[in-house]
PDB file of C-alpha atoms in Angstrom:
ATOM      1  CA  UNK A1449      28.257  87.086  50.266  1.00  0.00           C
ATOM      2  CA  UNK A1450      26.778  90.476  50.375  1.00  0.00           C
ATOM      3  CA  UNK A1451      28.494  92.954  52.095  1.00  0.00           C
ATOM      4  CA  UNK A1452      28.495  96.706  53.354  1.00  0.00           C
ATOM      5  CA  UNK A1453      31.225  99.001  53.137  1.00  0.00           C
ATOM      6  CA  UNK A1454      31.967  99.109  56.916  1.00  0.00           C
ATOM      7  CA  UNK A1455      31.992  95.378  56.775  1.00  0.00           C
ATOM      8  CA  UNK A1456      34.694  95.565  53.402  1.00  0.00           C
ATOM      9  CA  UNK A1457      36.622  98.046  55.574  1.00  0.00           C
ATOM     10  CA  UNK A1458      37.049  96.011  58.771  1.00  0.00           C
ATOM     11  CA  UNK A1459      38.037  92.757  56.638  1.00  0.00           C
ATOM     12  CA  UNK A1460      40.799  94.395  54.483  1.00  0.00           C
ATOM     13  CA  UNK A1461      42.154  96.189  58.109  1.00  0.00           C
ATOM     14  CA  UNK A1462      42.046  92.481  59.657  1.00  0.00           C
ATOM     15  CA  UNK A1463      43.892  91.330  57.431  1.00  0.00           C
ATOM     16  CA  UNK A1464      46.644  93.727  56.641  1.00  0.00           C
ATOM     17  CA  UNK A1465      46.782  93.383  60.574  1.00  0.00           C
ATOM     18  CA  UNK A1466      46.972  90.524  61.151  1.00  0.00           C
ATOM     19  CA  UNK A1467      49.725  90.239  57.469  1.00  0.00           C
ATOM     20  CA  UNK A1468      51.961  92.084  59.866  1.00  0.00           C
ATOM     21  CA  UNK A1469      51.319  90.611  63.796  1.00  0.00           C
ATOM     22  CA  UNK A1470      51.796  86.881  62.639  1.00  0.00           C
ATOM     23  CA  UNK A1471      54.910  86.396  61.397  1.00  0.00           C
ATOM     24  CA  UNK A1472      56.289  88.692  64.844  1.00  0.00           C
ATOM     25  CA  UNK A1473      54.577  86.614  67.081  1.00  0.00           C
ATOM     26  CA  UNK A1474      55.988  83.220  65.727  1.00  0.00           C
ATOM     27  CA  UNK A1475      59.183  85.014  65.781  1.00  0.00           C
ATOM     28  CA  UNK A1476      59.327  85.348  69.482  1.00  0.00           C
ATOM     29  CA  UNK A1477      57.090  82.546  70.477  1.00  0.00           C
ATOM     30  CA  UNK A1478      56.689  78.925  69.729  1.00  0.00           C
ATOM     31  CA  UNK A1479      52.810  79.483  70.187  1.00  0.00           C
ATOM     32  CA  UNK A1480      50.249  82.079  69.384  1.00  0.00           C
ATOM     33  CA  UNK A1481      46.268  82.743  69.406  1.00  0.00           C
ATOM     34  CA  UNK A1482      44.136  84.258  67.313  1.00  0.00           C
ATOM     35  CA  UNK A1483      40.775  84.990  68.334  1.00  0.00           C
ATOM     36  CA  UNK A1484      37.910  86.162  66.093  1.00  0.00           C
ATOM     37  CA  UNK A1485      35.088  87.441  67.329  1.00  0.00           C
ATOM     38  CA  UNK A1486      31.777  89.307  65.869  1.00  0.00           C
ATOM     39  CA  UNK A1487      28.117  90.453  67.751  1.00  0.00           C
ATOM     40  CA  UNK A1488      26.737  88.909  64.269  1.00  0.00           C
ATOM     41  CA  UNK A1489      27.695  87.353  61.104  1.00  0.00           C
ATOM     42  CA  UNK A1490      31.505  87.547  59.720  1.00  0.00           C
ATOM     43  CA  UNK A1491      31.286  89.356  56.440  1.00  0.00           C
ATOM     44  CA  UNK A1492      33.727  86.844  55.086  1.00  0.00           C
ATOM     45  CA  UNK A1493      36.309  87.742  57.951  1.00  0.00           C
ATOM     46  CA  UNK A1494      37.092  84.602  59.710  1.00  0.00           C
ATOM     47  CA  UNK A1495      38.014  83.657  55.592  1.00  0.00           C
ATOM     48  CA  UNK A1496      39.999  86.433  55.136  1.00  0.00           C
ATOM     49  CA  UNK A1497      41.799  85.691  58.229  1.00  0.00           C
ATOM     50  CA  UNK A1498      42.601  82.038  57.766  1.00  0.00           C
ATOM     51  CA  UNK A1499      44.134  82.381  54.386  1.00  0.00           C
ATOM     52  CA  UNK A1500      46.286  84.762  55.949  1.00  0.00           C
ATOM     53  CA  UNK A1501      47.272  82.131  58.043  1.00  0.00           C
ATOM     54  CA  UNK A1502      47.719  79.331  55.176  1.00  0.00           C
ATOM     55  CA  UNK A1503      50.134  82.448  53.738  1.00  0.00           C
ATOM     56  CA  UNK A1504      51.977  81.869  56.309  1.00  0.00           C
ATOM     57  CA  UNK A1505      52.705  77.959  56.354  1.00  0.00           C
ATOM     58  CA  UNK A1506      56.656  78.272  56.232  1.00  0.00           C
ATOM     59  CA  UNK A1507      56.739  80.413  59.505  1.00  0.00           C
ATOM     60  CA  UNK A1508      53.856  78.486  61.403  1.00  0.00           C
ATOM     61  CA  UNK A1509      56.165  74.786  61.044  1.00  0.00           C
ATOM     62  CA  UNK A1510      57.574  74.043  63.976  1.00  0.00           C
ATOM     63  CA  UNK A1511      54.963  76.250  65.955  1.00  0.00           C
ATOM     64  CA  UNK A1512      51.891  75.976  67.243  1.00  0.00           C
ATOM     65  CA  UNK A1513      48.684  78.528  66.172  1.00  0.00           C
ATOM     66  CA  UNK A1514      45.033  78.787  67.746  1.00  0.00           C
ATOM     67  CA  UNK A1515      42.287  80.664  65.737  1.00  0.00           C
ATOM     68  CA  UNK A1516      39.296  80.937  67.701  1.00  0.00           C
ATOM     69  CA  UNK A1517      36.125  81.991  65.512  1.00  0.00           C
ATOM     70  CA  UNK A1518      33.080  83.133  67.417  1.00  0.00           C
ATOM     71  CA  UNK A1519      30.424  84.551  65.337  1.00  0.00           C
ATOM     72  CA  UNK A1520      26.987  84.783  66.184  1.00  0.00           C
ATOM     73  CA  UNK A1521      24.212  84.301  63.764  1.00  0.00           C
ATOM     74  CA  UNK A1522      26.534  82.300  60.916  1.00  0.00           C
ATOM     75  CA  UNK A1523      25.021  78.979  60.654  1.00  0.00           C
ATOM     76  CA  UNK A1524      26.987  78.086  57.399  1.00  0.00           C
ATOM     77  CA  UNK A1525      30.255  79.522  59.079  1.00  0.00           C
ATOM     78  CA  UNK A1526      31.968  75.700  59.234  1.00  0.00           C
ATOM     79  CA  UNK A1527      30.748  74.830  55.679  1.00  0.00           C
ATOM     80  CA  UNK A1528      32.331  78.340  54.217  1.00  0.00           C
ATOM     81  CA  UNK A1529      35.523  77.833  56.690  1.00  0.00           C
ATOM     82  CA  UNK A1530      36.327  73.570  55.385  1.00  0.00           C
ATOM     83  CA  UNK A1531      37.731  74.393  52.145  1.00  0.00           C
ATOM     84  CA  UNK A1532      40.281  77.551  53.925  1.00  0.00           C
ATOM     85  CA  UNK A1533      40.823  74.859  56.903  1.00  0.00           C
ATOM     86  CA  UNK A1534      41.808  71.955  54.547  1.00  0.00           C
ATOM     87  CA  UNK A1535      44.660  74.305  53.129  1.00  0.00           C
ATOM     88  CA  UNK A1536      46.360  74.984  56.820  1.00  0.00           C
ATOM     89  CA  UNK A1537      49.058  73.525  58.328  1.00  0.00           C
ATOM     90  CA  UNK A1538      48.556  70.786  60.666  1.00  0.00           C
ATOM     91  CA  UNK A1539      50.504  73.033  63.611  1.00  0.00           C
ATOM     92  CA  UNK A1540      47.266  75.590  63.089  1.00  0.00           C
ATOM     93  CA  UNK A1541      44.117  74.282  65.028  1.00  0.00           C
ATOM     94  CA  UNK A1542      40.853  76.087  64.317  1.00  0.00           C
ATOM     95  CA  UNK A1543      38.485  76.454  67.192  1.00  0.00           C
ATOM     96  CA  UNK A1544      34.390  77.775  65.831  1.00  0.00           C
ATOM     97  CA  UNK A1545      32.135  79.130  68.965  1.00  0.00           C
ATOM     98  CA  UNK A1546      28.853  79.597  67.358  1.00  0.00           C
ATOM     99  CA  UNK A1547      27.551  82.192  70.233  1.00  0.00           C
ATOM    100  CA  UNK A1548      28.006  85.004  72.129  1.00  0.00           C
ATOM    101  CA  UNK A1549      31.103  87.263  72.289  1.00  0.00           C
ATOM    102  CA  UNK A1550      30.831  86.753  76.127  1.00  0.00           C
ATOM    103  CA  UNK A1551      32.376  83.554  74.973  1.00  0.00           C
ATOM    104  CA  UNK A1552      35.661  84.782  74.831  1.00  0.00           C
ATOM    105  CA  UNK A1553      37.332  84.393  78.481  1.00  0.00           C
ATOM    106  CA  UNK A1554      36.305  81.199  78.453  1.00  0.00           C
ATOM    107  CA  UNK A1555      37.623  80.249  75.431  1.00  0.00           C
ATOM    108  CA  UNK A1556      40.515  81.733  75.286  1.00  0.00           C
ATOM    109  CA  UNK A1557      41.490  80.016  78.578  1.00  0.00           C
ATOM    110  CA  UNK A1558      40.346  76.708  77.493  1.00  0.00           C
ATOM    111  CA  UNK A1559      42.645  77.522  74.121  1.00  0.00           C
ATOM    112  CA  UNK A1560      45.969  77.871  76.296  1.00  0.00           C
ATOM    113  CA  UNK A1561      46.646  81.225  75.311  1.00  0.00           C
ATOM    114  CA  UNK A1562      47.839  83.000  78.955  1.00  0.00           C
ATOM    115  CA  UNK A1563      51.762  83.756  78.512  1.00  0.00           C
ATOM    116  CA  UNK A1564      51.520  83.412  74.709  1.00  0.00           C
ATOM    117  CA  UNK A1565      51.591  86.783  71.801  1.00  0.00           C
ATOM    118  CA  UNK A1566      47.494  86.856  71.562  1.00  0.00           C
ATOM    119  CA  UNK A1567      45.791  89.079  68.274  1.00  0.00           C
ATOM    120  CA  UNK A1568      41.830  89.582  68.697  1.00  0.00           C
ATOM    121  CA  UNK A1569      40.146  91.242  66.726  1.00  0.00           C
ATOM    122  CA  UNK A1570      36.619  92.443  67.899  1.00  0.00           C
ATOM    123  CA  UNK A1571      33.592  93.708  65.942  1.00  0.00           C
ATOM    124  CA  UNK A1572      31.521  94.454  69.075  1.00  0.00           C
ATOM    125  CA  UNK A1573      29.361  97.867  67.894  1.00  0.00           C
ATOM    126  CA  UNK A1574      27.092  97.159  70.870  1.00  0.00           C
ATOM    127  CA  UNK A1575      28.601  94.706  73.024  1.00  0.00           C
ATOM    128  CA  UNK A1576      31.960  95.457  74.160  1.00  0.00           C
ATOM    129  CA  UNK A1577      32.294  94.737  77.792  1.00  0.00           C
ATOM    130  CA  UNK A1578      35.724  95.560  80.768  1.00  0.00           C
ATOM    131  CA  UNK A1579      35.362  91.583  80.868  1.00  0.00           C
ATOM    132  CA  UNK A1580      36.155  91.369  77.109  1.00  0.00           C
ATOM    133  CA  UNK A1581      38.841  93.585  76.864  1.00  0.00           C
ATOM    134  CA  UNK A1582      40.825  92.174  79.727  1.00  0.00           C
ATOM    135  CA  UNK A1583      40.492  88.912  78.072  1.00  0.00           C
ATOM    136  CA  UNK A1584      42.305  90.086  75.096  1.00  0.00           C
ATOM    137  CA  UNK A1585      44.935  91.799  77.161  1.00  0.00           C
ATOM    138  CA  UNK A1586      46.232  88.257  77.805  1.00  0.00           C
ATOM    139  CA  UNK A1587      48.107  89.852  80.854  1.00  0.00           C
ATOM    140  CA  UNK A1588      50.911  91.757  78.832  1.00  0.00           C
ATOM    141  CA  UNK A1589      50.642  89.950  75.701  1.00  0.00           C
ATOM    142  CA  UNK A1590      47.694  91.028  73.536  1.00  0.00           C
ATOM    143  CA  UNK A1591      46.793  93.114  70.684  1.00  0.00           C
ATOM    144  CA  UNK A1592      43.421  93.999  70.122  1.00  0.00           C
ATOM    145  CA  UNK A1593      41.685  95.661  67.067  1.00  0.00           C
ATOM    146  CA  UNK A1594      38.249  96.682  67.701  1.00  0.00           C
ATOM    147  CA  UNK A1595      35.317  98.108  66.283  1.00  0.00           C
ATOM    148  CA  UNK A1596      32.949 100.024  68.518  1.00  0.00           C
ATOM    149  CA  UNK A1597      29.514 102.154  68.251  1.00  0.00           C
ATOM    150  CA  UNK A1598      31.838 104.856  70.577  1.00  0.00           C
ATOM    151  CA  UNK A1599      34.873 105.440  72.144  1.00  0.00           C
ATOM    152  CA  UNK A1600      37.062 102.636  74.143  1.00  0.00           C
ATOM    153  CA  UNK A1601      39.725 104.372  75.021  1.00  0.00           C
ATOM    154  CA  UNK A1602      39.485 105.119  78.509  1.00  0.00           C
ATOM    155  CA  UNK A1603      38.137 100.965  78.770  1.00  0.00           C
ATOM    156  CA  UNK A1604      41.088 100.046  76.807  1.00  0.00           C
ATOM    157  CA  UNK A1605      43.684 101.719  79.305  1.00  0.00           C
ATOM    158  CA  UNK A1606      41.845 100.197  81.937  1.00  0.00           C
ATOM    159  CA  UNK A1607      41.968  96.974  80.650  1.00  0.00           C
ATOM    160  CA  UNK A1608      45.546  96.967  80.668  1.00  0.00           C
ATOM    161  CA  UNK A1609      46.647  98.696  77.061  1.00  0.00           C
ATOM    162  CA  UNK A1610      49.344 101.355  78.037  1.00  0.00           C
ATOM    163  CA  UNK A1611      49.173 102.286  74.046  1.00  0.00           C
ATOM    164  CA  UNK A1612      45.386 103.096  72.911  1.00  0.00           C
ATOM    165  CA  UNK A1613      44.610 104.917  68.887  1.00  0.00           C
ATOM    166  CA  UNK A1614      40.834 105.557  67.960  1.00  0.00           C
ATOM    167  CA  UNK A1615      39.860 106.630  64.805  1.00  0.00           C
ATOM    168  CA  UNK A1616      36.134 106.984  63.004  1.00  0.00           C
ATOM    169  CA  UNK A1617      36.218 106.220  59.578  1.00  0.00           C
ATOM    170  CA  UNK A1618      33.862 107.868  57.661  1.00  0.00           C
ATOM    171  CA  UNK A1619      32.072 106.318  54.288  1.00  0.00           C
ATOM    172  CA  UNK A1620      32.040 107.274  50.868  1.00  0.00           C
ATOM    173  CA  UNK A1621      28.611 108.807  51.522  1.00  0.00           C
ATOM    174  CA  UNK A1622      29.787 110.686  54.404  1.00  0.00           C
ATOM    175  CA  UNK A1623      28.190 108.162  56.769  1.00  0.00           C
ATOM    176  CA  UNK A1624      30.056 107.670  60.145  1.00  0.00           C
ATOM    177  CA  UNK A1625      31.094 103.998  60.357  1.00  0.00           C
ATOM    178  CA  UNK A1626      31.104 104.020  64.004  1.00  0.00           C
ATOM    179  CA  UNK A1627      34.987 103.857  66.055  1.00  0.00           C
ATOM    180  CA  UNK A1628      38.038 101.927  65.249  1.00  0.00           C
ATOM    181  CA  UNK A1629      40.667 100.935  68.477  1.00  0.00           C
ATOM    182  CA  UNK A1630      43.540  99.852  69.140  1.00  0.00           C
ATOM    183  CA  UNK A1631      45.250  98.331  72.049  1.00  0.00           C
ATOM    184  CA  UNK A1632      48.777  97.184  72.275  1.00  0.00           C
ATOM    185  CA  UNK A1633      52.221  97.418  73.979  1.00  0.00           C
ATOM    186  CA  UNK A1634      54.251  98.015  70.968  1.00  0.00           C
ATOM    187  CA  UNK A1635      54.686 101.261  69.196  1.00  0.00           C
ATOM    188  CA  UNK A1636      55.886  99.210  66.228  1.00  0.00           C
ATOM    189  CA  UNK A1637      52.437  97.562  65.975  1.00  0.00           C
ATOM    190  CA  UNK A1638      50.873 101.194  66.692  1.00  0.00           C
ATOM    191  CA  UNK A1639      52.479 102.523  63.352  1.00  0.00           C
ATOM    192  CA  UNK A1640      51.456  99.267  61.488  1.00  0.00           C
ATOM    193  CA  UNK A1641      47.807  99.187  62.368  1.00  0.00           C
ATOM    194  CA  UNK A1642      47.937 103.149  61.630  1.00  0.00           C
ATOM    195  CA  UNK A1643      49.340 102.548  58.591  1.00  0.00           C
ATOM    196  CA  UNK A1644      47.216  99.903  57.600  1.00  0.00           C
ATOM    197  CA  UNK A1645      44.036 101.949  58.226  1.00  0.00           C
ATOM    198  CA  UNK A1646      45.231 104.566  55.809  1.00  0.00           C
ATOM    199  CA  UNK A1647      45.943 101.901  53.049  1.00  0.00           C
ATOM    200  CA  UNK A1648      42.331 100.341  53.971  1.00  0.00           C
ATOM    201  CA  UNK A1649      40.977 104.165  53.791  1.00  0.00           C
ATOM    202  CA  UNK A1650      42.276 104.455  50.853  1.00  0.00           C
ATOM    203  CA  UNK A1651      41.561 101.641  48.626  1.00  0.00           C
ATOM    204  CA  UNK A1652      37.691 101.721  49.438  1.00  0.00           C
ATOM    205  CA  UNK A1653      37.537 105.458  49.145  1.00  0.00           C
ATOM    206  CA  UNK A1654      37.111 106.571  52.881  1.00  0.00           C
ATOM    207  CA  UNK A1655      38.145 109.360  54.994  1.00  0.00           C
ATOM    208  CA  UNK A1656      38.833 109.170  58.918  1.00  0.00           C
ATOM    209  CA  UNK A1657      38.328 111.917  61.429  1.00  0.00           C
ATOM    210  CA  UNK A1658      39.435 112.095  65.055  1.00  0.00           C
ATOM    211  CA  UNK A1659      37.045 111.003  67.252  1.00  0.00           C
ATOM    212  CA  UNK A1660      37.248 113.098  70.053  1.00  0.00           C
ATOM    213  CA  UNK A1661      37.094 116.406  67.648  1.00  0.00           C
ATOM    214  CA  UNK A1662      33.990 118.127  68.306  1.00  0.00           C
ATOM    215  CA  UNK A1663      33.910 119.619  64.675  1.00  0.00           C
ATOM    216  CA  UNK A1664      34.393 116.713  63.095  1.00  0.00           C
ATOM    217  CA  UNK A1665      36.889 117.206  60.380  1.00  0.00           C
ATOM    218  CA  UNK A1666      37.998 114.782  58.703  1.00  0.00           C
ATOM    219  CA  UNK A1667      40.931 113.820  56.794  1.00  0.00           C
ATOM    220  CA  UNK A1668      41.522 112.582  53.155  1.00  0.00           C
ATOM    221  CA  UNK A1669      43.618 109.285  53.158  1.00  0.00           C
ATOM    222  CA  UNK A1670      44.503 109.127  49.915  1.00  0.00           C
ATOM    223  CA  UNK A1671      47.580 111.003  48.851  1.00  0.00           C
ATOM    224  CA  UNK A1672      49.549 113.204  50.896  1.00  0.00           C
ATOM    225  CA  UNK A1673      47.616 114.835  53.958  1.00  0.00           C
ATOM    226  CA  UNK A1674      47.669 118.478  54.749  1.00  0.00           C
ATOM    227  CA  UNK A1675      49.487 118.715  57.370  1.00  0.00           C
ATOM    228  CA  UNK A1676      48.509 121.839  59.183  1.00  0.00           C
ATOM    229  CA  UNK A1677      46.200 120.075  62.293  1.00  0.00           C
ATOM    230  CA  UNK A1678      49.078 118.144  63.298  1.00  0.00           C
ATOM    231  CA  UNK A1679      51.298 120.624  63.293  1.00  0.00           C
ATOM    232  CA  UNK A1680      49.369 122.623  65.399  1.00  0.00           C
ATOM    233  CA  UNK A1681      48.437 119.683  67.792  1.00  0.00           C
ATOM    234  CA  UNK A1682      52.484 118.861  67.785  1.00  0.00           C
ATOM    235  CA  UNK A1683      53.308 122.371  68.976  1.00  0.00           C
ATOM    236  CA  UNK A1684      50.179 122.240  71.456  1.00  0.00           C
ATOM    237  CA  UNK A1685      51.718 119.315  72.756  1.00  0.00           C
ATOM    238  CA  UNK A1686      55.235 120.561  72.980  1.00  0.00           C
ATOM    239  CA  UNK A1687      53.762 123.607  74.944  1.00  0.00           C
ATOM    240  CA  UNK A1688      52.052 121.369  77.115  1.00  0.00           C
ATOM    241  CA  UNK A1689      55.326 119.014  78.454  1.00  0.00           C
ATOM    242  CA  UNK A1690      58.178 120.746  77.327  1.00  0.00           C
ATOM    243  CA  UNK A1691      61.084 119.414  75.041  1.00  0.00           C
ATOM    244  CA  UNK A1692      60.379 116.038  73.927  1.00  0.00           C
ATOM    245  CA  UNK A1693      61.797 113.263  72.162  1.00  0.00           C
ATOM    246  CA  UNK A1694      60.749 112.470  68.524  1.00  0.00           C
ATOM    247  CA  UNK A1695      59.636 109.358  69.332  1.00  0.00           C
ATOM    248  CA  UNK A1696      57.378 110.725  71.606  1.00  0.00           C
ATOM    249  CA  UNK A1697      55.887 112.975  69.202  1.00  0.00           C
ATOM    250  CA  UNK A1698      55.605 110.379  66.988  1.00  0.00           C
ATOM    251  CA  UNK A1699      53.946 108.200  69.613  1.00  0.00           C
ATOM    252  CA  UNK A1700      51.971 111.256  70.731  1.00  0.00           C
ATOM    253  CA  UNK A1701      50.745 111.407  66.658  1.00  0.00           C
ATOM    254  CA  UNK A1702      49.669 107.843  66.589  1.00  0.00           C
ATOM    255  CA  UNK A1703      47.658 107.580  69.986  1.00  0.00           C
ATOM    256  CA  UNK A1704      46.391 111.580  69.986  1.00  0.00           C
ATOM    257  CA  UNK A1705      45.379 112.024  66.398  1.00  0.00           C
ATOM    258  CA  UNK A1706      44.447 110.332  62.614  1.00  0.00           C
ATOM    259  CA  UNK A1707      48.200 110.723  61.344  1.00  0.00           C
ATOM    260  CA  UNK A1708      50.915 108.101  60.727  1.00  0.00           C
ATOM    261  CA  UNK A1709      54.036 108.327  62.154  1.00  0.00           C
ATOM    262  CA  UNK A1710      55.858 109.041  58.914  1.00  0.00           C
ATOM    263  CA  UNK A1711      53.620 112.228  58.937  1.00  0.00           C
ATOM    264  CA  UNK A1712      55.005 113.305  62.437  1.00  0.00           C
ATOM    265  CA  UNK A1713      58.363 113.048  60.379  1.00  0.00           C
ATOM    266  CA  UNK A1714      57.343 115.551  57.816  1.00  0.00           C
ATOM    267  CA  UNK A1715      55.539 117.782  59.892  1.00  0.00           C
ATOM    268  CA  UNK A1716      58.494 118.446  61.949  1.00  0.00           C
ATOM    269  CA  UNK A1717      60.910 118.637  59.648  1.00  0.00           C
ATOM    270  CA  UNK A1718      58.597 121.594  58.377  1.00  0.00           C
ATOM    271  CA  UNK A1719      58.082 123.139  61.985  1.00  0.00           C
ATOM    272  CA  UNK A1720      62.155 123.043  62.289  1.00  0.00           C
ATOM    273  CA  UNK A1721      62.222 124.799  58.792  1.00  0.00           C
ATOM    274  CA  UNK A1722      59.996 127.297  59.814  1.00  0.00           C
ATOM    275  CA  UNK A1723      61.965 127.810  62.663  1.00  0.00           C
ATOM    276  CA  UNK A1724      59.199 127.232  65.468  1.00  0.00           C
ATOM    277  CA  UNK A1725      60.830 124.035  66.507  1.00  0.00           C
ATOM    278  CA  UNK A1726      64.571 123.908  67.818  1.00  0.00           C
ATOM    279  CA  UNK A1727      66.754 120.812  67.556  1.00  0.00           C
ATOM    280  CA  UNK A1728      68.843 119.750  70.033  1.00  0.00           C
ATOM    281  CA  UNK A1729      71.935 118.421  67.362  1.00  0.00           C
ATOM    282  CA  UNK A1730      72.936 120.407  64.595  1.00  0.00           C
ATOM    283  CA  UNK A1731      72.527 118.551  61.831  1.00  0.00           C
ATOM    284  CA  UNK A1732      71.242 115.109  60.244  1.00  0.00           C
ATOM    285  CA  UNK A1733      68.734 112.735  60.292  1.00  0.00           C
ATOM    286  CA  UNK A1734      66.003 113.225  62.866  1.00  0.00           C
ATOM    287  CA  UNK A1735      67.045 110.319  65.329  1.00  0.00           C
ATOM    288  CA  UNK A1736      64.770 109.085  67.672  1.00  0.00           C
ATOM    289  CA  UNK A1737      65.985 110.230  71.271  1.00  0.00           C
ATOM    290  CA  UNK A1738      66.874 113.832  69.696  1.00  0.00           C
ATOM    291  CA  UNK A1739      64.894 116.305  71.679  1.00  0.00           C
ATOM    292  CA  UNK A1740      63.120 119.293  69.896  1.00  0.00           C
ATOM    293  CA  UNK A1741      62.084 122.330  71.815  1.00  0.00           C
ATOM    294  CA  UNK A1742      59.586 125.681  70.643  1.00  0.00           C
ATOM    295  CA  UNK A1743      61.305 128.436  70.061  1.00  0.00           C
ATOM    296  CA  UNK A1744      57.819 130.821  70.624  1.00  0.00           C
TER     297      UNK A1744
END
């Protein structure tokens, strides 16, 4: 199946997402849903996704798994899905909603999935709706990747995501590939998604830029970043509350700009080294609660 880069992006993000929120989930719940759902046809997603599932077989026993697939305009979806479903355990039921996105309450409700960990993942460049994003808020226990035409943030928090990133990745050609979100409760899953979008950035050659920066910059994923912008926006924000904890600046990296938390790491270490940063122990490893104050 023919595909577009964007497209080839979003399916390698899904799945190194989804690689890392499965095996969690089953971890700390005897159930879990999946929900899949694109304004058009798949790309070869919902594929992508259930294989990641079949990877899984030894942690799914014993457990019970929903994937919800809703797709619109993929008549040969089930025929392209038999051979991935015929390889899944018989704990993993596979739900395919020809239709809509709007779908989604509906069916996640008729799927069982309030109280339970929840992943959707949403390609929705024109259709993303407060009705949608609640639904994959699950209450307090979803995670939702998104692709949008614009920015969700503000949506996101209202939906009920105290933890919101946004990033636009930008093509090969330089073409804008619209806006990347997530949602969650966990800063854990923050770093993974973050990190998972750089390794995604990187393989197919892309850059990603903050969407909320009027000039546009962008930064190169592949390699080591410069690390001058987020030094500058760490400081900004240190100026802004006061001391703070590094795992608030490393939260505040995640949620506020394009870097990964391992990048907060270096760029402090080099603001303490320059001395514009003051640490609140004298020595060691960077701990989490340790509170660093500007010295200017």
């Amino acid at each position: 199946m023919p595909t577009d880069p964007t497209t080839d992006f979003l399916r390698e993000l899904l799945v190194r997402q989804l690689t890392t929120w499965l095996p969690a989930a089953l971890q700390r719940s005897r159930r879990a849903t999946v929900a899949l759902v694109w304004a058009g046809a798949d790309g070869g997603g919902a594929q992508a996704a259930l294989r990641v599932v079949a990877a899984h077989a030894d942690q799914v026993r014993g457990r019970r798994v929903t994937v919800l697939v809703l797709a619109d305009g993929t008549p040969e979806l089930p025929t392209r899905l038999g051979p991935v479903e015929a390889e899944l355990p018989a704990e993993v039921t596979v739900h395919l909603l020809p239709g809509a996105p709007q779908q989604l309450p509906v069916a996640l409700k008729a799927a069982g999935a309030a109280g339970s960990p929840l992943f959707s993942f949403l390609d929705l460049p024109d259709a993303v709706t407060p009705q949608l994003l609640t639904a994959a808020a699950n209450g307090r226990t979803g995670e939702v990747l998104l692709h949008a035409g614009s920015r969700t943030r503000d949506a996101l928090v209202a939906a009920g995501f105290p933890l919101v990133a946004e990033v636009a990745p930008v093509l090969p050609d330089g073409e804008a590939a619209g806006v990347v979100a997530f949602g969650s409760r966990s800063d854990r899953s923050l770093e993974a998604v973050r990190d998972a979008l750089w390794a995604a950035g990187a393989d197919l050659g892309m850059r990603l830029r903050d969407p909320s920066d009027p000039a546009g910059a962008t930064v190169d994923v592949a390699g080591e970043p410069g690390l001058a912008p987020l030094t500058r926006e760490l400081l900004a924000e240190l100026g802004r509350g006061g001391p703070r904890e590094v795992t608030e600046l490393r939260r505040h990296t995640l949620t506020a700009t394009v870097y990964r938390a391992s990048d907060a790491n270096r760029a402090l270490e080099d603001l303490l080294r320059s001395g514009d940063l003051q640490r609140s122990r004298e020595s060691g490893r960077l701990a989490g609660d340790e509170k660093l104050t500007p010295t200017r």
